Amino acid sequence: MDKHGSFGGSSSSDDVEAPLLAPPPQQQQPSPPSPAAAAWVRAALAHRYPAVASGPLACAAVCLLVDLGGADHRGARNMLAVLAWVFLWWVTGAVPLAVASMAPLFLFPLFGVSAADAVAKAYMDDVISLVLGSFILALAIEHYQIHRRLALNITSVFCGDPVRPPLLLLGITGTTFFVSMWIHNTACTVMMMPVATGILQRLPRGGDAGGGCQEEVRRFSKAVVLGVVYASAIGGMATLTGTGVNIILVGMWSTYFPEEEPITFSSWMSFGLPMALIIFAALWVTLCLMYCSKNTGKALSAYLDRSHLRRELSLLGPMTFAEKMVLAVFGTLIVLWMTKSLTDDIPGWGALFHNNVGDGTVTIMMATLLFIIPSGKSKGEKLMDWNKCRKLQWDIILLLGAGFAIADGFRSSGLTDILSEGLRFLKGAQTVVIVPVACIVSAVITEFTSDDATTTLVLPLFAELAKSINVHPALLMISGAIGAQLSYLLPPGSPSNVVGFSTGHIVIKDLVTTGLPLKIVGIASLTILLPSLGPHIFGTNNRF
């Protein structure tokens, strides 16, 4: 989240009374900058011109100062220069995220990294179609308030009478976890945070409650906000559609290793769901231990009860025809995702089309139905129209396209071969060493930039490193992807963290103290699950 300082104006010298004695000449202070110069500086900062210039300047510095081995590696040097430009624009927010993500479309051809057609193709493939269709379905769910109805139903079941804070936290975080499995985790956080804060509005803030009661309420409010933030990130691990990181992983896997078995929705869920459940259990235990005490339930009972939740639910009224149809389309899509490819003996429905159908194919097909099925509200109105799609997250879609383009550039320029030399010490190491090291490298980087950008940077490196140290690339690439999703400590690490931070209920210290145990559990569980489940799901016991 960008924070801009304000610059105060300088007072006029005519308003200052003349001193009785003039100071000696050697003690005269330098005159302040002229108003025109100060205005120019303020204008430059307001328009973020220093941040804009940082990208081209870094690119020029790399081209002039970095030598990767002579003319043979000029393409790798140019790729590194372009990456510095794009990365700085991402980090500094010099231009909107979508604009920065389109920069490879002109930088790669100009610097000779890739041809224009090759770069453009990276911005639209089956993976991008999967994300686009998922976003349209998420907008339909949000438009018809289905997420709110689901949250209130589940939360009212777990609230208890009297209030039991651990169960209430389980209901809120469990609902968020489930919703985040099927839509992008950022969209899930944006959708679920108003539901959570709506419950917290019943609780006093500031001096409205007395003594220990106020402290208990304040701590529980932190737990609710943190629970939504982390549950949306953890739930996204379970499925391909839950987060852009998994989408980038699938796209880069098919780009680098087209001859290998693709990572499908069902195969990823076989690995991602158990891991997500372990981290989610750690989240719930951590929140209960850190933010709930024996007196929390008593402090909440005066302000929050099951009748409040049921009253909120009754205001939504019975489910309409439109809501039922959106759920039917969404449920059908999930079934199609899960059954497209099953086992060797039971190939799934994808075999009927010679396996030419991708996950993005069925996602766009089902999203198209939303523009055909009537809503039942007024004559000629459909479940969705393009006006309802104005909030499509084109910046995320373009960011994914930029990620695929950068992956192609890494490979074609030979930059990954050079960068992977620094991690060759892993050659011959055991899997229990390779997995956590790759995860930790990615998990550290992701705290300072977005998880999608981290994935875009590390996966090409790990793909080439796997070839050089003769291990299955899924070990490194999946470890890097999971590590990028463990962005639990700082706001820049994930848009979900920013959404929670903006509520005013939590500070950075809360993110660090709560997220650190989750980060450790995530790395530990990956170290156990990937070597044990990986050979059966991804064939990681095969050497390259």
Coordinates of C-alpha atoms in Angstrom, one line a residue:
M1 CA 0.0 0.0 0.0
D2 CA 1.5 3.3 -1.1
K3 CA 1.8 6.0 1.5
H4 CA 2.4 9.5 0.2
G5 CA 3.8 12.3 2.5
S6 CA 2.6 15.8 2.3
F7 CA 4.8 18.8 1.7
G8 CA 4.1 22.0 3.6
G9 CA 4.5 25.4 1.9
S10 CA 7.1 27.9 2.9
S11 CA 6.2 31.2 4.5
S12 CA 6.9 34.5 2.7
S13 CA 10.0 36.5 3.8
D14 CA 7.8 39.6 3.9
D15 CA 6.0 38.3 6.9
V16 CA 9.2 37.8 8.9
E17 CA 10.4 40.6 11.2
A18 CA 13.9 41.9 10.4
P19 CA 16.5 41.0 13.1
L20 CA 18.0 43.7 15.2
L21 CA 21.6 42.7 14.3
A22 CA 22.6 41.3 11.0
P23 CA 24.3 37.9 11.3
P24 CA 28.0 37.7 10.3
P25 CA 28.5 36.9 6.6
Q26 CA 30.0 33.4 7.3
Q27 CA 26.9 32.4 9.3
Q28 CA 24.3 33.2 6.6
Q29 CA 22.0 30.2 5.9
P30 CA 21.5 29.1 2.3
S31 CA 18.4 30.5 0.8
P32 CA 15.5 28.2 0.5
P33 CA 14.6 26.8 -2.9
S34 CA 12.5 29.0 -5.0
P35 CA 8.7 28.4 -5.0
A36 CA 8.9 27.4 -8.6
A37 CA 11.6 24.7 -7.9
A38 CA 9.6 23.4 -4.8
A39 CA 6.5 23.2 -6.9
W40 CA 8.4 21.3 -9.6
V41 CA 9.6 18.8 -7.0
R42 CA 6.2 18.3 -5.6
A43 CA 4.7 17.8 -9.0
A44 CA 7.4 15.2 -9.9
L45 CA 6.7 13.3 -6.7
A46 CA 3.0 13.5 -7.1
H47 CA 3.2 12.1 -10.6
R48 CA 5.6 9.4 -9.4
Y49 CA 8.2 10.3 -12.0
P50 CA 11.1 9.1 -9.9
A51 CA 9.5 5.6 -9.7
V52 CA 8.7 5.7 -13.4
A53 CA 12.3 6.5 -14.2
S54 CA 13.7 3.8 -11.9
G55 CA 12.7 1.1 -14.4
P56 CA 14.5 2.5 -17.5
L57 CA 17.5 3.6 -15.3
A58 CA 17.8 0.1 -13.8
C59 CA 17.5 -1.4 -17.3
A60 CA 20.3 0.9 -18.7
A61 CA 22.5 0.2 -15.7
V62 CA 22.3 -3.6 -16.3
C63 CA 23.0 -3.2 -20.0
L64 CA 26.0 -1.0 -19.3
L65 CA 27.5 -2.5 -16.2
V66 CA 26.6 -6.2 -16.1
D67 CA 28.7 -8.7 -18.0
L68 CA 27.4 -12.3 -18.1
G69 CA 30.1 -13.7 -20.3
G70 CA 30.5 -11.7 -23.5
A71 CA 28.5 -11.5 -26.7
D72 CA 27.3 -15.1 -26.3
H73 CA 25.2 -14.1 -23.3
R74 CA 24.0 -10.7 -24.6
G75 CA 20.4 -12.1 -24.8
A76 CA 20.6 -13.2 -21.2
R77 CA 21.9 -9.7 -20.2
N78 CA 19.1 -8.0 -22.1
M79 CA 16.5 -10.3 -20.4
L80 CA 17.9 -9.4 -17.0
A81 CA 17.7 -5.7 -17.9
V82 CA 14.1 -6.0 -19.0
L83 CA 13.3 -8.0 -15.9
A84 CA 14.8 -5.2 -13.7
W85 CA 12.6 -2.6 -15.5
V86 CA 9.4 -4.6 -15.1
F87 CA 10.1 -5.7 -11.5
L88 CA 10.8 -2.2 -10.3
W89 CA 7.5 -0.9 -11.9
W90 CA 5.7 -3.8 -10.1
V91 CA 7.3 -3.1 -6.8
T92 CA 7.1 0.7 -6.8
G93 CA 3.7 1.1 -8.4
A94 CA 5.1 3.6 -10.8
V95 CA 2.3 2.8 -13.2
P96 CA -0.8 0.6 -12.7
L97 CA -0.2 -3.1 -12.3
A98 CA -1.9 -3.9 -15.6
V99 CA 0.2 -1.3 -17.5
A100 CA 3.4 -2.6 -15.9
S101 CA 2.4 -6.2 -16.9
M102 CA 2.0 -5.2 -20.5
A103 CA 5.5 -3.8 -20.7
P104 CA 7.0 -7.1 -22.0
L105 CA 4.9 -6.7 -25.1
F106 CA 7.2 -3.8 -26.3
L107 CA 10.3 -4.4 -24.2
F108 CA 11.0 -8.0 -25.4
P109 CA 10.9 -7.2 -29.1
L110 CA 12.9 -4.0 -28.7
F111 CA 15.7 -5.8 -26.7
G112 CA 15.7 -8.8 -28.9
V113 CA 14.5 -11.2 -26.2
S114 CA 11.5 -12.6 -28.2
A115 CA 9.5 -11.8 -31.3
A116 CA 6.3 -9.8 -31.0
D117 CA 4.1 -12.7 -31.9
A118 CA 5.7 -15.0 -29.4
V119 CA 5.3 -12.5 -26.6
A120 CA 1.6 -11.8 -27.5
K121 CA 0.7 -15.5 -27.4
A122 CA 1.8 -15.8 -23.8
Y123 CA -1.0 -13.4 -22.8
M124 CA -3.8 -15.7 -23.9
D125 CA -3.8 -19.5 -23.5
D126 CA -5.9 -22.1 -21.7
V127 CA -4.7 -21.0 -18.3
I128 CA -5.7 -17.4 -18.9
S129 CA -9.1 -18.6 -20.0
L130 CA -9.4 -20.5 -16.8
V131 CA -8.8 -17.3 -14.7
L132 CA -11.0 -15.2 -16.9
G133 CA -14.0 -17.6 -16.6
S134 CA -13.4 -18.0 -12.9
F135 CA -13.5 -14.2 -12.4
I136 CA -16.8 -14.0 -14.2
L137 CA -18.3 -16.7 -12.1
A138 CA -17.0 -14.9 -8.9
L139 CA -18.7 -11.7 -10.1
A140 CA -22.0 -13.6 -10.5
I141 CA -21.7 -15.0 -7.0
E142 CA -20.9 -11.5 -5.6
H143 CA -23.8 -9.9 -7.6
Y144 CA -26.4 -12.2 -6.2
Q145 CA -25.0 -12.1 -2.6
I146 CA -24.5 -15.9 -2.6
H147 CA -21.3 -15.6 -0.7
R148 CA -23.0 -13.6 2.1
R149 CA -25.8 -16.1 2.3
L150 CA -23.3 -19.0 2.6
A151 CA -21.3 -17.1 5.2
L152 CA -24.3 -16.3 7.4
N153 CA -25.7 -19.8 7.2
I154 CA -22.4 -21.5 8.3
T155 CA -21.5 -18.8 10.9
S156 CA -24.9 -19.1 12.5
V157 CA -24.4 -22.8 12.9
F158 CA -21.0 -22.3 14.6
C159 CA -21.9 -19.3 16.7
G160 CA -23.3 -21.3 19.6
D161 CA -25.7 -20.2 22.3
P162 CA -24.0 -18.8 24.4
V163 CA -21.2 -17.6 22.2
R164 CA -18.3 -20.0 21.9
P165 CA -15.4 -18.0 20.3
P166 CA -13.3 -20.9 19.0
L167 CA -16.4 -22.4 17.2
L168 CA -17.3 -18.9 15.8
L169 CA -13.8 -18.5 14.5
L170 CA -14.0 -22.0 12.9
G171 CA -17.2 -21.0 11.2
I172 CA -15.9 -17.7 9.8
T173 CA -12.5 -19.0 8.7
G174 CA -13.9 -22.3 7.5
T175 CA -16.4 -20.5 5.3
T176 CA -13.6 -18.3 3.9
F177 CA -11.4 -21.3 3.3
F178 CA -14.2 -23.1 1.4
V179 CA -15.1 -20.1 -0.8
S180 CA -11.4 -19.4 -1.5
M181 CA -11.0 -22.9 -2.9
W182 CA -13.1 -22.0 -5.9
I183 CA -12.4 -18.3 -6.6
H184 CA -9.2 -16.2 -6.5
N185 CA -8.1 -15.7 -3.0
T186 CA -7.9 -11.9 -3.4
A187 CA -11.5 -11.8 -4.6
C188 CA -12.5 -14.1 -1.7
T189 CA -10.9 -11.7 0.8
V190 CA -12.7 -8.7 -0.7
M191 CA -16.0 -10.6 -0.6
M192 CA -15.7 -12.1 2.9
M193 CA -14.1 -9.2 4.8
P194 CA -17.4 -7.2 4.7
V195 CA -19.2 -10.2 6.1
A196 CA -16.6 -10.5 8.9
T197 CA -16.5 -6.8 9.7
G198 CA -20.4 -6.8 9.6
I199 CA -20.3 -9.2 12.5
L200 CA -17.6 -7.1 14.3
Q201 CA -19.8 -4.0 14.0
R202 CA -21.9 -5.5 16.7
L203 CA -18.9 -5.3 19.0
P204 CA -17.8 -2.1 20.7
R205 CA -14.6 -0.2 19.7
G206 CA -12.6 2.3 21.6
G207 CA -14.0 3.2 24.9
D208 CA -17.5 1.8 24.5
A209 CA -16.7 -1.2 26.6
G210 CA -15.1 -1.4 30.0
G211 CA -11.8 -2.7 31.2
G212 CA -11.0 -6.3 30.4
C213 CA -14.1 -6.7 28.3
Q214 CA -12.7 -4.1 25.9
E215 CA -9.4 -5.9 25.6
E216 CA -11.1 -9.3 25.0
V217 CA -13.3 -7.8 22.2
R218 CA -10.3 -6.1 20.6
R219 CA -8.3 -9.3 20.6
F220 CA -11.2 -11.3 19.1
S221 CA -11.7 -8.7 16.4
K222 CA -8.0 -9.1 15.4
A223 CA -8.6 -12.9 15.3
V224 CA -11.6 -12.5 12.9
V225 CA -9.8 -10.2 10.5
L226 CA -6.6 -12.3 10.6
G227 CA -8.7 -15.5 10.1
V228 CA -10.3 -14.2 7.0
V229 CA -6.9 -13.0 5.5
Y230 CA -5.1 -16.2 6.2
A231 CA -8.0 -18.6 5.4
S232 CA -8.4 -17.1 2.0
A233 CA -4.7 -17.5 1.3
I234 CA -4.7 -21.1 2.6
G235 CA -7.9 -22.2 0.8
G236 CA -6.4 -20.9 -2.4
M237 CA -3.7 -23.6 -2.2
A238 CA -6.2 -26.4 -2.4
T239 CA -7.3 -25.9 -6.1
L240 CA -5.9 -24.5 -9.3
T241 CA -8.5 -21.7 -9.4
G242 CA -7.9 -20.5 -5.8
T243 CA -4.8 -18.4 -6.6
G244 CA -2.9 -17.0 -9.5
V245 CA 0.3 -18.8 -8.2
N246 CA -1.2 -22.2 -9.0
I247 CA -2.3 -21.0 -12.4
I248 CA 1.2 -19.7 -13.1
L249 CA 2.7 -23.0 -12.0
V250 CA 0.5 -25.0 -14.4
G251 CA 1.3 -22.7 -17.3
M252 CA 5.0 -22.8 -16.7
W253 CA 5.0 -26.5 -16.2
S254 CA 3.3 -27.0 -19.6
T255 CA 5.7 -24.5 -21.2
Y256 CA 8.9 -26.0 -19.9
F257 CA 7.9 -29.7 -19.8
P258 CA 5.2 -30.2 -22.5
E259 CA 6.2 -33.9 -22.8
E260 CA 5.3 -34.6 -19.1
E261 CA 1.9 -35.3 -17.7
P262 CA 0.1 -32.0 -17.2
I263 CA -0.9 -30.8 -13.7
T264 CA -4.7 -31.1 -13.8
F265 CA -7.4 -29.8 -11.5
S266 CA -7.9 -33.2 -9.8
S267 CA -4.2 -34.0 -9.5
W268 CA -3.3 -30.7 -7.9
M269 CA -6.3 -31.0 -5.5
S270 CA -5.0 -34.5 -4.4
F271 CA -1.9 -32.8 -3.1
G272 CA -3.0 -29.2 -2.4
L273 CA -6.1 -30.0 -0.3
P274 CA -4.3 -32.1 2.4
M275 CA -1.6 -29.5 2.7
A276 CA -4.2 -26.7 2.9
L277 CA -6.1 -28.6 5.6
I278 CA -3.0 -29.0 7.7
I279 CA -2.1 -25.3 7.6
F280 CA -5.8 -24.3 8.2
A281 CA -5.8 -26.5 11.3
A282 CA -2.6 -24.7 12.4
L283 CA -4.3 -21.3 11.7
W284 CA -7.4 -22.2 13.9
V285 CA -5.3 -23.4 16.8
T286 CA -3.0 -20.3 16.6
L287 CA -5.9 -17.9 16.6
C288 CA -7.6 -19.7 19.5
L289 CA -4.4 -19.8 21.6
M290 CA -3.3 -16.2 20.8
Y291 CA -6.6 -14.3 20.8
C292 CA -9.1 -16.2 22.8
S293 CA -9.3 -16.8 26.5
K294 CA -11.7 -18.1 29.0
N295 CA -13.4 -14.7 29.3
T296 CA -13.7 -14.0 25.6
G297 CA -17.1 -15.8 25.3
K298 CA -18.5 -13.9 28.2
A299 CA -17.3 -10.6 26.8
L300 CA -18.9 -11.3 23.4
S301 CA -22.2 -12.6 24.7
A302 CA -23.5 -9.1 25.4
Y303 CA -23.1 -8.0 21.8
L304 CA -23.2 -11.1 19.5
D305 CA -25.6 -13.9 19.4
R306 CA -27.1 -16.4 17.0
S307 CA -30.3 -14.4 16.7
H308 CA -28.3 -11.5 15.1
L309 CA -26.9 -13.7 12.4
R310 CA -30.3 -15.3 11.7
R311 CA -31.8 -11.8 11.5
E312 CA -29.2 -10.8 8.9
L313 CA -30.0 -14.0 7.0
S314 CA -33.7 -13.3 7.0
L315 CA -33.1 -9.9 5.4
L316 CA -31.7 -11.7 2.3
G317 CA -35.0 -13.5 1.9
P318 CA -35.5 -16.9 0.2
M319 CA -33.1 -18.0 -2.6
T320 CA -34.2 -16.7 -5.9
F321 CA -34.3 -18.5 -9.3
A322 CA -31.2 -16.5 -10.3
E323 CA -29.2 -17.6 -7.2
K324 CA -30.1 -21.2 -7.8
M325 CA -29.1 -21.1 -11.4
V326 CA -25.7 -19.5 -10.6
L327 CA -25.1 -22.2 -8.0
A328 CA -26.1 -24.9 -10.5
V329 CA -23.7 -23.6 -13.1
F330 CA -20.9 -23.3 -10.5
G331 CA -21.6 -26.8 -9.2
T332 CA -21.6 -28.3 -12.7
L333 CA -18.3 -26.6 -13.4
I334 CA -16.7 -28.1 -10.3
V335 CA -17.9 -31.6 -11.4
L336 CA -16.4 -31.0 -14.9
W337 CA -13.1 -29.9 -13.4
M338 CA -12.9 -32.9 -11.2
T339 CA -13.9 -35.5 -13.7
K340 CA -12.1 -34.3 -16.9
S341 CA -9.1 -36.6 -16.1
L342 CA -9.3 -39.3 -13.4
T343 CA -7.0 -42.4 -13.6
D344 CA -5.3 -44.5 -16.3
D345 CA -8.1 -47.1 -16.0
I346 CA -10.9 -44.4 -15.9
P347 CA -9.7 -41.7 -18.2
G348 CA -12.5 -39.2 -17.6
W349 CA -14.8 -37.3 -20.0
G350 CA -11.8 -35.5 -21.5
A351 CA -10.9 -38.6 -23.5
L352 CA -14.1 -38.3 -25.5
F353 CA -12.5 -35.2 -27.1
H354 CA -9.1 -36.8 -27.5
N355 CA -7.9 -34.8 -24.4
N356 CA -8.0 -31.5 -26.5
V357 CA -10.2 -29.9 -23.9
G358 CA -8.5 -27.9 -21.1
D359 CA -9.8 -26.6 -17.7
G360 CA -10.1 -23.2 -19.3
T361 CA -12.3 -24.6 -22.1
V362 CA -15.0 -25.7 -19.7
T363 CA -14.6 -22.6 -17.5
I364 CA -15.3 -20.3 -20.4
M365 CA -18.1 -22.6 -21.6
M366 CA -19.9 -22.5 -18.2
A367 CA -19.3 -18.8 -17.8
T368 CA -20.9 -18.2 -21.2
L369 CA -24.1 -19.9 -20.0
L370 CA -24.5 -17.1 -17.4
F371 CA -25.0 -14.7 -20.4
I372 CA -27.7 -17.0 -21.9
I373 CA -29.8 -18.3 -18.9
P374 CA -32.5 -15.8 -18.0
S375 CA -32.4 -14.4 -14.5
G376 CA -36.2 -14.6 -13.9
K377 CA -36.3 -11.0 -12.7
S378 CA -37.4 -9.1 -15.7
K379 CA -38.1 -9.8 -19.3
G380 CA -35.0 -10.3 -21.4
E381 CA -32.6 -10.1 -18.4
K382 CA -29.9 -12.7 -18.2
L383 CA -28.0 -13.9 -15.2
M384 CA -25.0 -11.8 -16.3
D385 CA -24.4 -9.0 -18.8
W386 CA -21.2 -7.3 -19.7
N387 CA -22.0 -4.3 -17.5
K388 CA -21.8 -6.5 -14.5
C389 CA -18.3 -7.5 -15.6
R390 CA -16.8 -4.1 -15.3
K391 CA -15.0 -5.1 -12.1
L392 CA -13.1 -7.9 -13.9
Q393 CA -9.6 -8.0 -12.5
W394 CA -7.8 -7.4 -15.8
D395 CA -4.6 -6.4 -13.9
I396 CA -4.4 -10.0 -12.5
I397 CA -5.0 -11.5 -15.9
L398 CA -2.4 -9.3 -17.5
L399 CA 0.0 -10.1 -14.7
L400 CA -0.4 -13.8 -15.4
G401 CA 0.3 -13.2 -19.1
A402 CA 3.4 -11.2 -18.2
G403 CA 4.5 -14.2 -16.0
F404 CA 4.2 -16.6 -18.9
A405 CA 6.1 -14.2 -21.2
I406 CA 8.9 -13.8 -18.7
A407 CA 9.1 -17.6 -18.3
D408 CA 9.5 -17.9 -22.1
G409 CA 12.1 -15.1 -22.0
F410 CA 14.1 -16.8 -19.3
R411 CA 14.3 -20.0 -21.3
S412 CA 15.0 -18.5 -24.7
S413 CA 17.6 -16.1 -23.5
G414 CA 19.5 -18.6 -21.5
L415 CA 19.3 -16.5 -18.3
T416 CA 18.0 -19.5 -16.3
D417 CA 21.1 -21.5 -17.1
I418 CA 23.3 -18.7 -15.6
L419 CA 21.2 -18.1 -12.5
S420 CA 20.8 -21.7 -11.6
E421 CA 24.6 -22.0 -11.2
G422 CA 24.2 -20.3 -7.8
L423 CA 22.1 -23.2 -6.5
R424 CA 24.1 -26.1 -7.8
F425 CA 25.1 -27.0 -4.3
L426 CA 21.8 -28.8 -4.1
K427 CA 23.1 -31.4 -6.6
G428 CA 23.1 -34.8 -5.0
A429 CA 21.2 -33.5 -1.9
Q430 CA 18.3 -35.5 -0.5
T431 CA 14.7 -34.5 -1.2
V432 CA 14.1 -33.5 2.4
V433 CA 16.8 -30.8 1.9
I434 CA 15.9 -29.7 -1.6
V435 CA 12.2 -29.1 -0.9
P436 CA 12.6 -26.8 2.2
V437 CA 15.5 -24.9 0.7
A438 CA 13.5 -24.1 -2.5
C439 CA 10.5 -23.2 -0.4
I440 CA 12.4 -20.9 1.9
V441 CA 14.0 -19.0 -1.0
S442 CA 10.6 -18.3 -2.4
A443 CA 9.0 -17.7 1.0
V444 CA 11.5 -14.9 1.8
I445 CA 11.2 -13.2 -1.6
T446 CA 7.4 -13.2 -1.4
E447 CA 7.3 -11.0 1.7
F448 CA 8.6 -8.1 -0.3
T449 CA 6.6 -8.4 -3.5
S450 CA 3.4 -10.0 -4.6
D451 CA 3.1 -13.8 -4.5
D452 CA 2.3 -13.8 -8.3
A453 CA 5.4 -11.8 -9.1
T454 CA 7.5 -14.0 -6.9
T455 CA 6.3 -17.1 -8.7
T456 CA 7.0 -15.5 -12.0
L457 CA 10.6 -14.9 -10.9
V458 CA 11.5 -18.1 -9.2
L459 CA 9.8 -20.8 -11.3
P460 CA 11.9 -20.4 -14.4
L461 CA 15.0 -20.5 -12.3
F462 CA 13.9 -23.7 -10.5
A463 CA 12.8 -25.3 -13.8
E464 CA 16.3 -25.0 -15.3
L465 CA 18.0 -25.8 -11.9
A466 CA 16.1 -29.1 -11.8
K467 CA 17.6 -30.1 -15.1
S468 CA 21.2 -29.2 -14.0
I469 CA 21.0 -31.1 -10.7
N470 CA 19.1 -34.1 -12.2
V471 CA 16.0 -34.0 -10.0
H472 CA 12.3 -34.1 -11.0
P473 CA 11.3 -30.5 -11.7
A474 CA 8.1 -30.8 -9.8
L475 CA 10.1 -31.0 -6.6
L476 CA 11.5 -27.5 -7.1
M477 CA 8.7 -25.9 -8.9
I478 CA 6.0 -27.0 -6.5
S479 CA 8.1 -26.0 -3.6
G480 CA 8.7 -22.6 -5.1
A481 CA 5.0 -22.1 -5.8
I482 CA 4.0 -23.1 -2.3
G483 CA 6.6 -20.9 -0.8
A484 CA 5.3 -17.9 -2.8
Q485 CA 1.9 -18.4 -1.2
L486 CA 3.3 -18.3 2.3
S487 CA 3.2 -14.5 2.2
Y488 CA 1.9 -14.1 5.8
L489 CA 4.2 -11.5 7.4
L490 CA 4.0 -8.2 5.6
P491 CA 1.3 -6.2 3.8
P492 CA 3.1 -6.1 0.4
G493 CA 3.3 -9.9 0.2
S494 CA -0.4 -10.3 -0.8
P495 CA -3.4 -8.1 -1.7
S496 CA -5.3 -10.1 1.0
N497 CA -2.9 -8.8 3.6
V498 CA -3.6 -5.2 2.4
V499 CA -7.3 -5.8 2.6
G500 CA -7.0 -7.0 6.2
F501 CA -4.6 -4.2 7.1
S502 CA -7.0 -1.6 5.8
T503 CA -9.7 -2.5 8.3
G504 CA -7.8 -0.9 11.1
H505 CA -8.2 -3.9 13.4
I506 CA -4.6 -5.2 12.9
V507 CA -1.1 -3.9 12.6
I508 CA 2.1 -5.3 11.1
K509 CA 3.0 -6.9 14.5
D510 CA -0.2 -9.0 14.4
L511 CA 0.7 -10.2 10.9
V512 CA 4.2 -11.2 12.0
T513 CA 3.3 -12.9 15.3
T514 CA 0.4 -14.8 13.8
G515 CA 1.9 -15.5 10.3
L516 CA 5.3 -16.8 11.5
P517 CA 4.0 -20.0 13.0
L518 CA 1.8 -20.6 9.9
K519 CA 4.9 -20.1 7.7
I520 CA 6.9 -22.6 9.7
V521 CA 4.0 -25.1 9.6
G522 CA 3.7 -24.6 5.8
I523 CA 7.3 -25.3 5.2
A524 CA 7.3 -28.3 7.5
S525 CA 4.2 -29.8 6.0
L526 CA 5.5 -29.4 2.4
T527 CA 8.7 -31.1 3.4
I528 CA 6.7 -34.1 4.6
L529 CA 3.9 -34.2 2.0
L530 CA 5.8 -33.6 -1.2
P531 CA 8.2 -36.5 -0.8
S532 CA 5.4 -38.8 0.3
L533 CA 2.6 -37.8 -2.1
G534 CA 4.7 -36.5 -4.9
P535 CA 5.8 -39.9 -6.3
H536 CA 2.2 -41.0 -6.6
I537 CA 0.7 -37.8 -7.9
F538 CA 3.5 -36.1 -9.9
G539 CA 5.9 -38.9 -10.4
T540 CA 8.7 -37.1 -8.5
N541 CA 10.7 -40.2 -7.9
N542 CA 11.7 -40.2 -11.6
R543 CA 15.1 -38.7 -12.4
F544 CA 15.7 -36.3 -15.2

